Amino acid sequence: MARTLITSAIPYINGIKHLGNLIGSQLPADLYARYLRARGQEVLFLCATDEHGTPAELAAAKAGKPVAEYCAEMWEVQAALAEGFRLSFDHFGRSSSPQNHRLTQHFAGRLAEAGLIEEVSEKQVYSNADGRFLPDRYIEGTCPNCGYDKARGDQCENCTKQLDPTDLIDPHSAISGSTDLEVRETKHLYLRQSALRDQLGDWIDSKSDWPILTTSIAKKWLTDGDGLQDRGITRDLDWGIPVKRGDADWPGMEGKVFYVWFDAPIEYIACAGEWVDAGKGTDWECWWRTDKGADDVRYVQFMGKDNVPFHTLSFPATIIGSGEPWKLVDYIKSFNYLNYDGGQFSTSQGRGVFMDQALEILPPDYWRWWLLSHAPETSDSEFTWEAFQQDVNKDLADVLGNFVSRVTKFCRSKFGETVPEGGSYGPQEEALIADLQARLTAYQAHMDAIDIRKATAELRAIWVLGNEYLQSAAPWTAFKTEPERAAAITRLALNLIPLYATLSAPFIPDAAARMLEAMGAAAAWPEETGAALTTLPAGHAFTVPEVLFSKITDEAREDWQTRFAGVRT
């Protein structure tokens, strides 16, 4: 049995994620995991919360809670929302777990032994009022280039000029507003990524099947300007994984923690350990260690394009540099951005529709279908309420939902709630089966390649074939003069329902389950459509399901458009 390890970029802990975050990693990863399971593969699908760093500390302070308590509560919130969207993680972990503490410290020790860690003295801005060193982006002031008065210490978002905090005019703390800042010297550990540049370059070059978006970003960071730069892996913070060299203390690093970008990807591995420790699995190393069985695993990562540099360079540098036989990623599916109604989704600005709000107004299948059918694979895509209404009503209500309703209600009225017997299939049915087989082959090819929008188009076309057949064969007309012909048409149409349910389940799992339940059938991936369309024999009992998808009214759309036009507070 083929084995596939799937990880989704882990969402940051400081708040509820918006729909752009969801389609950028977790939702497409879930689609792929569900598809592979349906095809009989063994899958381990892991995700977690990313809990360390200054934003977590500030969010906790704003909430008036200790940071550990805040993170524990937000993990519960994010886990519940993941379940609400039917994200089928085998385990949803935490980067603050003891497993990740141990593994992060272990990797740091191995990198130090390999001569890939360097201690660097550097100057950083310290806020006396806040009692802490400030990350560059938490220092604000006036840009010396364009005069924008809210420029950050790393970059002016108005003119995009790269800045150092000392470049700013009238700098102040973005946390407290205090101008009582001073530059202090501090020491940090740097990962010597530059020493691994050639190895990383060769490895990236070997991935000829990666999406252009992934490789172009990776190579830009690898070769632009002075090439791949060494990166700091420690910070002067209280909350995080204490800096240790394996199990041993690290002299001169007392009171410091590992930087969040270093420990967060390691949580992918640690999460598998959490999965075992939670009693859900028995062996995590057979997924992650090539000397313990992972050499036959295919590892696929899902992420937004902003995370590509960390996953193509920094995390692989950690793994390669350790000198240990850890599993490297085989395929990275990266995404562009989903924009919102003429602007950007923004967690920090509260702009857009957030996961909890989405589930308050509609069930998850509505959102899953629309987001996946508009996945920003080759370019940015945009959510508008008009497009959402139009596509949901057309695809889910008019095509799929209408087909299921028409055929089950017709059968009930003419033959009762059992699959009718009599009649035989003719040229129309043979043509339909051939068309379905061709579409199924294309659908599977696109799903195998993780071409989500293409797969969505094929699935929609498969639904349309059923409607076109029903309209053309017209069992309601045939029933008047050829009841046995009407029985044969109806029998085939009823058998399309479990086929549609099985193929659609990775996209719309709740509706698929309801379709199978109504038809008294179990999901079984079709190897050949002709055989699949004999699943329900004559005399098999079924029930007419409730409406699968309600149409979105103009009134509802206008209400939501107004409600989500502003900023979430």
Coordinates of C-alpha atoms in Angstrom, one line a residue:
M1 CA 0.0 0.0 0.0
A2 CA 1.3 3.4 -1.0
R3 CA 2.1 5.7 2.0
T4 CA 1.8 9.5 1.9
L5 CA 2.8 11.9 4.6
I6 CA 0.9 15.2 4.3
T7 CA 1.5 18.4 6.3
S8 CA -0.2 21.7 6.1
A9 CA 1.6 24.9 7.0
I10 CA 0.8 25.4 10.7
P11 CA -1.5 28.4 11.5
Y12 CA -0.3 31.0 13.9
I13 CA -2.0 31.0 17.3
N14 CA -2.8 34.7 17.6
G15 CA -6.5 34.6 16.5
I16 CA -9.0 33.0 14.3
K17 CA -7.9 32.4 10.7
H18 CA -9.7 33.9 7.7
L19 CA -10.8 32.1 4.5
G20 CA -7.6 33.1 2.7
N21 CA -5.5 31.2 5.3
L22 CA -7.8 28.2 5.0
I23 CA -7.5 27.8 1.2
G24 CA -3.8 28.6 1.3
S25 CA -2.9 25.4 3.1
Q26 CA -5.2 23.4 5.3
L27 CA -8.2 22.9 3.0
P28 CA -6.3 21.7 -0.1
A29 CA -4.2 19.5 2.1
D30 CA -7.4 17.9 3.5
L31 CA -8.8 17.5 0.0
Y32 CA -5.7 15.6 -1.0
A33 CA -5.7 13.5 2.2
R34 CA -9.3 12.5 1.7
Y35 CA -8.8 11.6 -1.9
L36 CA -5.8 9.4 -1.2
R37 CA -7.6 7.6 1.6
A38 CA -10.5 7.0 -0.7
R39 CA -8.1 5.5 -3.3
G40 CA -6.9 3.0 -0.6
Q41 CA -3.6 4.7 0.4
E42 CA -2.2 4.9 3.9
V43 CA -2.1 8.6 4.8
L44 CA -0.7 10.5 7.8
F45 CA -2.1 14.0 7.8
L46 CA -0.6 16.4 10.3
C47 CA -1.1 20.0 11.3
A48 CA -0.6 22.0 14.5
T49 CA -0.7 25.5 16.0
D50 CA 2.4 27.7 15.7
E51 CA 2.6 29.2 19.2
H52 CA 5.9 31.0 19.8
G53 CA 7.1 34.5 19.1
T54 CA 6.3 38.1 19.9
P55 CA 2.8 38.2 18.3
A56 CA 1.7 35.4 20.7
E57 CA 3.0 37.3 23.7
L58 CA 1.2 40.5 22.6
A59 CA -2.1 38.8 21.8
A60 CA -2.0 37.2 25.3
A61 CA -1.3 40.5 26.9
K62 CA -4.1 42.1 25.0
A63 CA -6.4 39.3 26.2
G64 CA -5.1 39.8 29.8
K65 CA -4.0 36.2 30.1
P66 CA -0.7 34.4 30.7
V67 CA 0.7 33.4 27.3
A68 CA 0.6 29.7 28.0
E69 CA -3.0 29.9 29.0
Y70 CA -3.9 32.0 26.0
C71 CA -2.2 29.6 23.6
A72 CA -4.0 26.6 25.2
E73 CA -7.3 28.3 24.8
M74 CA -6.7 29.3 21.2
W75 CA -5.6 25.8 20.3
E76 CA -9.0 24.6 21.4
V77 CA -10.7 27.3 19.3
Q78 CA -8.6 26.5 16.2
A79 CA -9.1 22.7 16.7
A80 CA -12.9 23.2 16.9
L81 CA -12.9 25.3 13.8
A82 CA -10.8 22.7 11.9
E83 CA -13.4 20.1 12.9
G84 CA -16.2 22.5 11.8
F85 CA -14.7 22.6 8.3
R86 CA -14.2 18.8 8.4
L87 CA -10.4 19.0 8.2
S88 CA -9.5 15.4 8.7
F89 CA -6.1 15.7 10.5
D90 CA -4.8 12.5 12.0
H91 CA -3.4 14.8 14.7
F92 CA -3.6 18.5 15.3
G93 CA -0.6 19.3 17.5
R94 CA 1.1 22.2 19.2
S95 CA 4.5 23.7 18.6
S96 CA 4.8 24.3 22.3
S97 CA 4.6 20.5 23.0
P98 CA 7.3 18.8 25.0
Q99 CA 8.0 16.7 21.9
N100 CA 8.9 19.8 19.9
H101 CA 11.0 21.2 22.8
R102 CA 13.1 18.1 22.8
L103 CA 13.4 17.7 19.0
T104 CA 14.2 21.4 18.4
Q105 CA 16.9 21.3 21.0
H106 CA 18.2 18.1 19.5
F107 CA 18.4 19.6 16.0
A108 CA 20.3 22.6 17.3
G109 CA 22.8 20.4 19.0
R110 CA 23.4 18.3 15.9
L111 CA 23.8 21.5 13.8
A112 CA 26.3 22.8 16.3
E113 CA 28.3 19.6 16.2
A114 CA 28.4 19.9 12.4
G115 CA 29.9 23.4 12.7
L116 CA 26.7 25.0 11.2
I117 CA 25.9 27.3 14.2
E118 CA 27.7 30.6 14.6
E119 CA 27.4 32.9 17.6
V120 CA 27.0 36.5 16.5
S121 CA 27.0 39.8 18.4
E122 CA 24.5 42.3 17.1
K123 CA 22.9 45.5 18.0
Q124 CA 19.1 45.6 18.7
V125 CA 16.7 48.1 19.9
Y126 CA 15.6 47.8 23.5
S127 CA 12.5 49.5 24.9
N128 CA 12.9 50.5 28.5
A129 CA 9.2 51.1 28.9
D130 CA 8.4 47.6 27.6
G131 CA 11.3 45.9 29.3
R132 CA 12.2 44.0 26.2
F133 CA 14.1 43.9 22.9
L134 CA 11.8 44.8 20.1
P135 CA 11.7 42.9 16.8
D136 CA 12.2 45.3 13.9
R137 CA 8.5 45.2 12.9
Y138 CA 7.5 46.3 16.4
I139 CA 9.4 49.6 15.9
E140 CA 7.5 52.3 14.0
G141 CA 8.4 55.8 12.9
T142 CA 8.6 58.1 9.9
C143 CA 10.2 56.7 6.7
P144 CA 13.3 58.7 5.7
N145 CA 12.6 57.9 2.1
C146 CA 8.9 58.9 1.6
G147 CA 7.8 60.5 4.9
Y148 CA 5.2 57.8 5.7
D149 CA 4.6 58.1 9.5
K150 CA 3.8 54.4 10.2
A151 CA 6.8 52.8 8.6
R152 CA 8.1 49.7 10.4
G153 CA 11.7 49.0 11.4
D154 CA 12.1 46.4 8.7
Q155 CA 10.3 48.0 5.8
C156 CA 8.1 50.9 4.8
E157 CA 4.9 49.4 3.5
N158 CA 4.1 52.7 1.7
C159 CA 7.2 52.9 -0.5
T160 CA 8.4 49.3 0.1
K161 CA 12.0 50.5 1.0
Q162 CA 13.9 48.0 3.2
L163 CA 14.9 49.7 6.4
D164 CA 16.8 49.2 9.6
P165 CA 15.2 50.5 12.8
T166 CA 17.9 53.1 13.2
D167 CA 16.9 54.6 9.8
L168 CA 13.5 55.7 11.2
I169 CA 12.8 59.3 12.2
D170 CA 11.2 59.6 15.6
P171 CA 11.0 55.9 16.3
H172 CA 8.7 54.5 18.9
S173 CA 7.6 51.1 20.3
A174 CA 4.6 49.7 18.4
I175 CA 3.7 47.9 21.6
S176 CA 3.5 50.8 24.1
G177 CA 4.1 53.9 22.0
S178 CA 7.2 54.8 24.1
T179 CA 10.1 56.7 22.6
D180 CA 12.4 55.6 25.4
L181 CA 14.4 53.3 23.1
E182 CA 18.1 52.5 23.1
V183 CA 20.4 50.3 21.1
R184 CA 21.9 47.5 23.0
E185 CA 24.3 44.7 22.1
T186 CA 23.1 41.1 22.4
K187 CA 24.3 37.7 21.2
H188 CA 22.4 35.3 19.0
L189 CA 22.9 32.0 17.3
Y190 CA 22.8 31.9 13.5
L191 CA 22.3 28.9 11.2
R192 CA 25.0 28.9 8.5
Q193 CA 22.6 28.3 5.7
S194 CA 25.1 29.8 3.3
A195 CA 27.4 26.8 3.9
L196 CA 24.6 24.5 2.6
R197 CA 23.8 26.6 -0.5
D198 CA 25.2 24.1 -3.1
Q199 CA 23.5 21.1 -1.5
L200 CA 20.2 23.0 -1.3
G201 CA 20.6 24.1 -4.9
D202 CA 21.2 20.6 -6.1
W203 CA 18.3 19.3 -4.1
I204 CA 15.9 22.0 -5.5
D205 CA 17.1 21.4 -9.0
S206 CA 16.3 17.7 -8.6
K207 CA 12.6 18.6 -8.0
S208 CA 11.6 19.0 -11.7
D209 CA 7.9 18.3 -10.9
W210 CA 7.4 21.1 -8.4
P211 CA 5.0 24.0 -9.3
I212 CA 6.7 27.0 -10.9
L213 CA 5.5 29.1 -8.0
T214 CA 7.5 27.0 -5.5
T215 CA 10.7 26.7 -7.4
S216 CA 10.8 30.3 -8.6
I217 CA 10.6 31.6 -5.0
A218 CA 13.1 29.1 -3.7
K219 CA 15.7 29.9 -6.4
K220 CA 15.1 33.7 -6.0
W221 CA 16.1 33.4 -2.3
L222 CA 18.9 31.0 -3.1
T223 CA 20.6 33.1 -5.8
D224 CA 19.4 36.8 -5.7
G225 CA 21.9 39.4 -4.6
D226 CA 24.5 37.9 -2.3
G227 CA 22.7 34.5 -2.3
L228 CA 21.4 32.5 0.6
Q229 CA 22.0 34.3 3.9
D230 CA 22.7 32.9 7.3
R231 CA 19.7 33.3 9.6
G232 CA 19.3 34.0 13.3
I233 CA 17.7 31.2 15.1
T234 CA 17.4 32.7 18.6
R235 CA 15.5 35.6 20.2
D236 CA 15.5 37.5 23.5
L237 CA 12.0 36.5 24.6
D238 CA 10.4 34.7 27.6
W239 CA 8.0 32.5 25.6
G240 CA 9.4 29.8 23.5
I241 CA 11.7 26.8 23.5
P242 CA 14.7 27.5 25.7
V243 CA 18.0 27.5 23.9
K244 CA 19.8 24.2 24.6
R245 CA 22.5 22.2 22.8
G246 CA 20.6 18.9 22.9
D247 CA 20.1 18.2 26.5
A248 CA 22.9 20.5 27.7
D249 CA 22.8 24.2 28.5
W250 CA 24.3 26.5 26.0
P251 CA 26.7 28.9 27.7
G252 CA 25.9 32.6 26.9
M253 CA 22.4 31.7 25.7
E254 CA 20.7 31.8 29.1
G255 CA 17.3 33.3 29.0
K256 CA 17.0 33.1 25.2
V257 CA 14.6 31.0 23.2
F258 CA 14.7 29.6 19.7
Y259 CA 13.2 31.8 17.0
V260 CA 9.8 30.7 15.9
W261 CA 10.8 30.1 12.2
F262 CA 13.3 27.5 13.5
D263 CA 11.1 25.5 15.8
A264 CA 7.8 25.7 13.9
P265 CA 8.7 23.4 10.9
I266 CA 10.3 20.9 13.3
E267 CA 6.8 20.6 14.8
Y268 CA 5.8 18.7 11.7
I269 CA 8.1 15.9 13.0
A270 CA 7.2 16.4 16.6
C271 CA 3.5 16.3 15.8
A272 CA 3.9 12.7 14.6
G273 CA 5.4 11.9 18.0
E274 CA 2.4 13.6 19.7
W275 CA 0.1 11.5 17.4
V276 CA 1.7 8.3 18.9
D277 CA 1.8 9.7 22.5
A278 CA -2.0 10.5 22.1
G279 CA -2.6 6.8 21.4
K280 CA -3.6 7.4 17.8
G281 CA -0.6 5.7 16.2
T282 CA 2.1 3.2 17.1
D283 CA 5.2 4.2 15.1
W284 CA 6.1 7.8 14.1
E285 CA 9.6 7.1 13.0
C286 CA 8.5 4.9 10.1
W287 CA 7.0 8.1 8.6
W288 CA 10.0 10.4 9.3
R289 CA 13.2 8.4 9.5
T290 CA 14.5 6.9 6.2
D291 CA 16.5 4.3 8.2
K292 CA 13.4 3.2 10.0
G293 CA 10.9 2.7 7.1
A294 CA 10.2 6.2 5.7
D295 CA 12.2 5.6 2.5
D296 CA 8.9 4.4 0.8
V297 CA 6.9 7.4 2.0
R298 CA 6.0 10.3 -0.3
Y299 CA 6.0 13.5 1.7
V300 CA 3.8 16.4 0.4
Q301 CA 3.6 19.9 2.0
F302 CA 0.9 22.5 1.4
M303 CA 1.4 26.2 2.1
G304 CA 0.9 29.8 1.0
K305 CA 3.7 31.4 -1.1
D306 CA 4.9 33.4 1.8
N307 CA 6.0 30.2 3.5
V308 CA 7.9 28.8 0.6
P309 CA 11.4 30.1 1.6
F310 CA 11.2 28.5 5.0
H311 CA 10.1 25.1 3.6
T312 CA 12.5 25.0 0.6
L313 CA 15.6 26.4 2.3
S314 CA 15.6 26.9 6.0
F315 CA 13.8 23.7 7.1
P316 CA 15.7 21.5 4.6
A317 CA 18.9 23.2 5.8
T318 CA 18.1 22.1 9.3
I319 CA 17.4 18.5 8.2
I320 CA 20.4 18.2 5.8
G321 CA 22.7 19.9 8.3
S322 CA 21.8 17.5 11.1
G323 CA 23.5 14.7 9.2
E324 CA 20.7 12.3 10.3
P325 CA 18.4 10.3 8.0
W326 CA 15.2 12.4 8.2
K327 CA 12.7 12.4 5.5
L328 CA 12.9 15.5 3.2
V329 CA 9.8 16.8 1.4
D330 CA 9.1 15.3 -2.1
Y331 CA 6.5 17.8 -3.3
I332 CA 5.5 21.3 -2.2
K333 CA 2.1 22.6 -3.3
S334 CA 2.2 26.3 -2.8
F335 CA -0.6 28.8 -3.4
N336 CA -1.0 32.5 -4.3
Y337 CA -3.3 34.7 -2.3
L338 CA -7.1 34.8 -2.1
N339 CA -8.2 38.4 -2.0
Y340 CA -11.4 39.8 -0.5
D341 CA -13.8 42.0 -2.4
G342 CA -11.3 44.3 -4.0
G343 CA -8.7 44.3 -1.2
Q344 CA -6.8 41.8 0.9
F345 CA -7.9 39.4 3.6
S346 CA -6.0 40.5 6.8
T347 CA -5.9 38.9 10.2
S348 CA -4.2 41.9 11.8
Q349 CA -6.7 44.3 10.3
G350 CA -9.7 42.0 10.8
R351 CA -10.7 42.3 7.1
G352 CA -12.6 39.6 5.3
V353 CA -14.6 36.5 6.4
F354 CA -13.1 34.5 9.2
M355 CA -13.6 30.8 9.8
D356 CA -15.9 31.1 12.8
Q357 CA -18.1 33.7 11.0
A358 CA -18.3 31.5 7.8
L359 CA -19.7 28.6 9.8
E360 CA -22.2 30.8 11.5
I361 CA -23.9 31.6 8.2
L362 CA -23.5 28.4 6.1
P363 CA -22.5 24.7 6.5
P364 CA -18.9 23.8 5.6
D365 CA -19.6 22.2 2.2
Y366 CA -20.7 25.5 0.7
W367 CA -17.3 27.1 1.7
R368 CA -15.2 24.1 0.9
W369 CA -16.6 23.8 -2.7
W370 CA -16.3 27.5 -3.5
L371 CA -12.8 27.9 -2.1
L372 CA -11.4 24.8 -3.7
S373 CA -13.0 25.6 -7.1
H374 CA -11.3 29.0 -6.9
A375 CA -8.0 27.9 -5.3
P376 CA -5.3 30.5 -6.2
E377 CA -2.9 28.1 -7.8
T378 CA -1.5 30.0 -10.8
S379 CA -2.3 33.5 -9.7
D380 CA -4.2 35.4 -7.0
S381 CA -7.9 34.9 -6.9
E382 CA -10.7 36.9 -5.4
F383 CA -13.6 36.3 -3.2
T384 CA -16.7 38.3 -4.0
W385 CA -20.2 37.7 -2.6
E386 CA -21.7 37.8 -6.0
A387 CA -19.4 35.1 -7.3
F388 CA -19.9 33.0 -4.2
Q389 CA -23.7 33.2 -4.6
Q390 CA -23.7 32.5 -8.3
D391 CA -21.3 29.5 -8.1
V392 CA -22.9 27.9 -5.1
N393 CA -26.4 28.2 -6.6
K394 CA -25.3 26.9 -10.0
D395 CA -22.9 24.1 -9.1
L396 CA -24.3 22.8 -5.8
A397 CA -28.0 23.6 -5.9
D398 CA -28.9 23.6 -9.6
V399 CA -26.5 20.8 -10.9
L400 CA -25.8 18.3 -8.1
G401 CA -28.6 18.9 -5.7
N402 CA -31.2 19.2 -8.4
F403 CA -30.1 15.9 -10.0
V404 CA -30.4 14.0 -6.7
S405 CA -33.8 15.5 -5.9
R406 CA -35.3 15.0 -9.4
V407 CA -34.4 11.3 -9.8
T408 CA -35.2 10.2 -6.2
K409 CA -38.6 12.0 -6.2
F410 CA -39.5 10.8 -9.6
C411 CA -38.7 7.2 -8.6
R412 CA -40.7 7.5 -5.4
S413 CA -43.7 8.8 -7.3
K414 CA -43.7 6.1 -10.0
F415 CA -42.0 3.1 -8.6
G416 CA -41.8 3.7 -4.8
E417 CA -38.7 4.0 -2.7
T418 CA -37.0 1.0 -4.2
V419 CA -34.7 0.7 -7.3
P420 CA -37.1 -0.4 -10.1
E421 CA -36.5 -3.5 -12.2
G422 CA -37.1 -4.2 -15.8
G423 CA -35.9 -2.8 -19.1
S424 CA -32.3 -2.8 -20.4
Y425 CA -29.6 -0.3 -21.2
G426 CA -29.2 0.9 -24.8
P427 CA -27.0 3.3 -26.8
Q428 CA -27.8 6.3 -24.5
E429 CA -26.6 4.5 -21.4
E430 CA -23.6 3.1 -23.2
A431 CA -22.6 6.6 -24.3
L432 CA -23.1 8.0 -20.8
I433 CA -20.9 5.2 -19.3
A434 CA -18.2 5.9 -21.8
D435 CA -18.3 9.7 -21.2
L436 CA -18.2 9.1 -17.4
Q437 CA -15.2 6.8 -17.8
A438 CA -13.3 9.4 -19.7
R439 CA -14.2 12.1 -17.2
L440 CA -13.3 9.9 -14.3
T441 CA -9.8 9.2 -15.8
A442 CA -9.2 12.9 -16.2
Y443 CA -10.5 13.7 -12.7
Q444 CA -8.2 11.1 -11.1
A445 CA -5.2 12.4 -13.1
H446 CA -5.8 16.0 -11.9
M447 CA -6.3 14.9 -8.3
D448 CA -3.1 12.8 -8.5
A449 CA -1.3 15.9 -9.8
I450 CA -2.9 18.1 -7.2
D451 CA -4.3 20.4 -9.9
I452 CA -7.3 21.4 -7.8
R453 CA -9.2 23.8 -10.1
K454 CA -8.9 21.3 -13.0
A455 CA -10.1 18.5 -10.8
T456 CA -13.0 20.7 -9.7
A457 CA -14.0 21.4 -13.3
E458 CA -14.0 17.6 -14.1
L459 CA -16.1 16.8 -11.1
R460 CA -18.6 19.5 -12.1
A461 CA -18.7 18.0 -15.6
I462 CA -19.4 14.6 -14.2
W463 CA -22.4 16.0 -12.3
V464 CA -23.6 17.7 -15.5
L465 CA -23.5 14.4 -17.5
G466 CA -26.1 13.0 -15.1
N467 CA -28.4 16.0 -15.6
E468 CA -28.0 15.9 -19.4
Y469 CA -28.7 12.2 -19.4
L470 CA -31.9 12.6 -17.3
Q471 CA -33.1 15.5 -19.5
S472 CA -32.4 13.6 -22.7
A473 CA -33.7 10.2 -21.7
A474 CA -36.8 11.8 -20.0
P475 CA -38.1 8.9 -17.9
W476 CA -41.2 10.9 -17.1
T477 CA -42.2 10.8 -20.8
A478 CA -41.1 7.1 -21.3
F479 CA -43.1 6.1 -18.3
K480 CA -46.3 6.9 -20.2
T481 CA -45.7 4.4 -23.0
E482 CA -42.7 2.3 -22.0
P483 CA -42.6 1.9 -18.3
E484 CA -39.8 -0.7 -18.5
R485 CA -37.6 1.8 -20.4
A486 CA -38.4 4.4 -17.7
A487 CA -37.4 1.8 -15.0
A488 CA -34.0 1.2 -16.7
I489 CA -33.3 5.0 -17.0
T490 CA -34.3 5.5 -13.4
R491 CA -32.2 2.6 -12.2
L492 CA -29.1 4.0 -13.9
A493 CA -29.8 7.5 -12.6
L494 CA -30.2 6.3 -9.1
N495 CA -26.9 4.5 -9.4
L496 CA -25.2 7.7 -10.3
I497 CA -25.9 9.1 -6.8
P498 CA -23.5 6.8 -4.8
L499 CA -20.9 7.3 -7.6
Y500 CA -21.3 11.1 -7.3
A501 CA -21.1 10.8 -3.5
T502 CA -17.9 8.9 -3.6
L503 CA -16.2 11.1 -6.1
S504 CA -17.4 14.3 -4.4
A505 CA -16.6 13.3 -0.8
P506 CA -13.1 14.9 -0.8
F507 CA -14.7 18.2 -1.7
I508 CA -18.1 18.1 0.1
P509 CA -17.9 15.3 2.7
D510 CA -21.2 16.1 4.6
A511 CA -23.3 16.1 1.4
A512 CA -21.6 13.0 0.2
A513 CA -22.4 11.2 3.4
R514 CA -26.0 12.2 3.2
M515 CA -26.3 11.0 -0.3
L516 CA -24.8 7.6 0.6
E517 CA -27.0 7.3 3.6
A518 CA -30.1 8.1 1.6
M519 CA -29.2 5.5 -1.0
G520 CA -28.2 2.8 1.6
A521 CA -24.8 2.5 0.0
A522 CA -21.2 2.6 1.1
A523 CA -18.4 4.6 -0.5
A524 CA -16.3 2.5 -2.9
W525 CA -13.9 4.2 -5.3
P526 CA -14.9 3.2 -8.9
E527 CA -12.3 1.4 -10.9
E528 CA -14.7 1.2 -13.9
T529 CA -17.8 3.3 -14.2
G530 CA -19.9 0.5 -15.8
A531 CA -19.4 -1.7 -12.8
A532 CA -20.0 1.1 -10.4
L533 CA -23.4 1.8 -11.9
T534 CA -24.6 -1.6 -10.8
T535 CA -24.1 -0.8 -7.1
L536 CA -27.8 -0.5 -6.4
P537 CA -29.6 -3.6 -7.7
A538 CA -33.3 -3.7 -8.5
G539 CA -35.3 -3.9 -5.3
H540 CA -32.8 -2.0 -3.3
A541 CA -34.5 0.4 -0.9
F542 CA -33.6 4.1 -0.6
T543 CA -35.0 7.3 0.9
V544 CA -35.4 10.7 -0.7
P545 CA -32.9 13.0 1.1
E546 CA -33.6 16.4 2.4
V547 CA -32.5 19.3 0.1
L548 CA -28.8 18.9 -0.2
F549 CA -28.1 22.6 -0.9
S550 CA -30.3 25.6 -0.4
K551 CA -29.9 28.5 -2.8
I552 CA -28.4 31.7 -1.5
T553 CA -31.0 34.4 -1.9
D554 CA -30.2 38.0 -3.0
E555 CA -31.4 39.2 0.4
A556 CA -29.0 36.9 2.3
R557 CA -26.1 37.9 0.0
E558 CA -26.8 41.6 0.5
D559 CA -27.0 41.1 4.2
W560 CA -23.6 39.3 4.4
Q561 CA -22.0 41.8 2.0
T562 CA -23.0 44.6 4.4
R563 CA -22.1 42.7 7.5
F564 CA -18.6 41.8 6.3
A565 CA -17.8 45.1 4.6
G566 CA -15.9 46.6 7.5
V567 CA -13.3 45.5 10.0
R568 CA -13.7 42.8 12.6
T569 CA -13.2 44.2 16.1

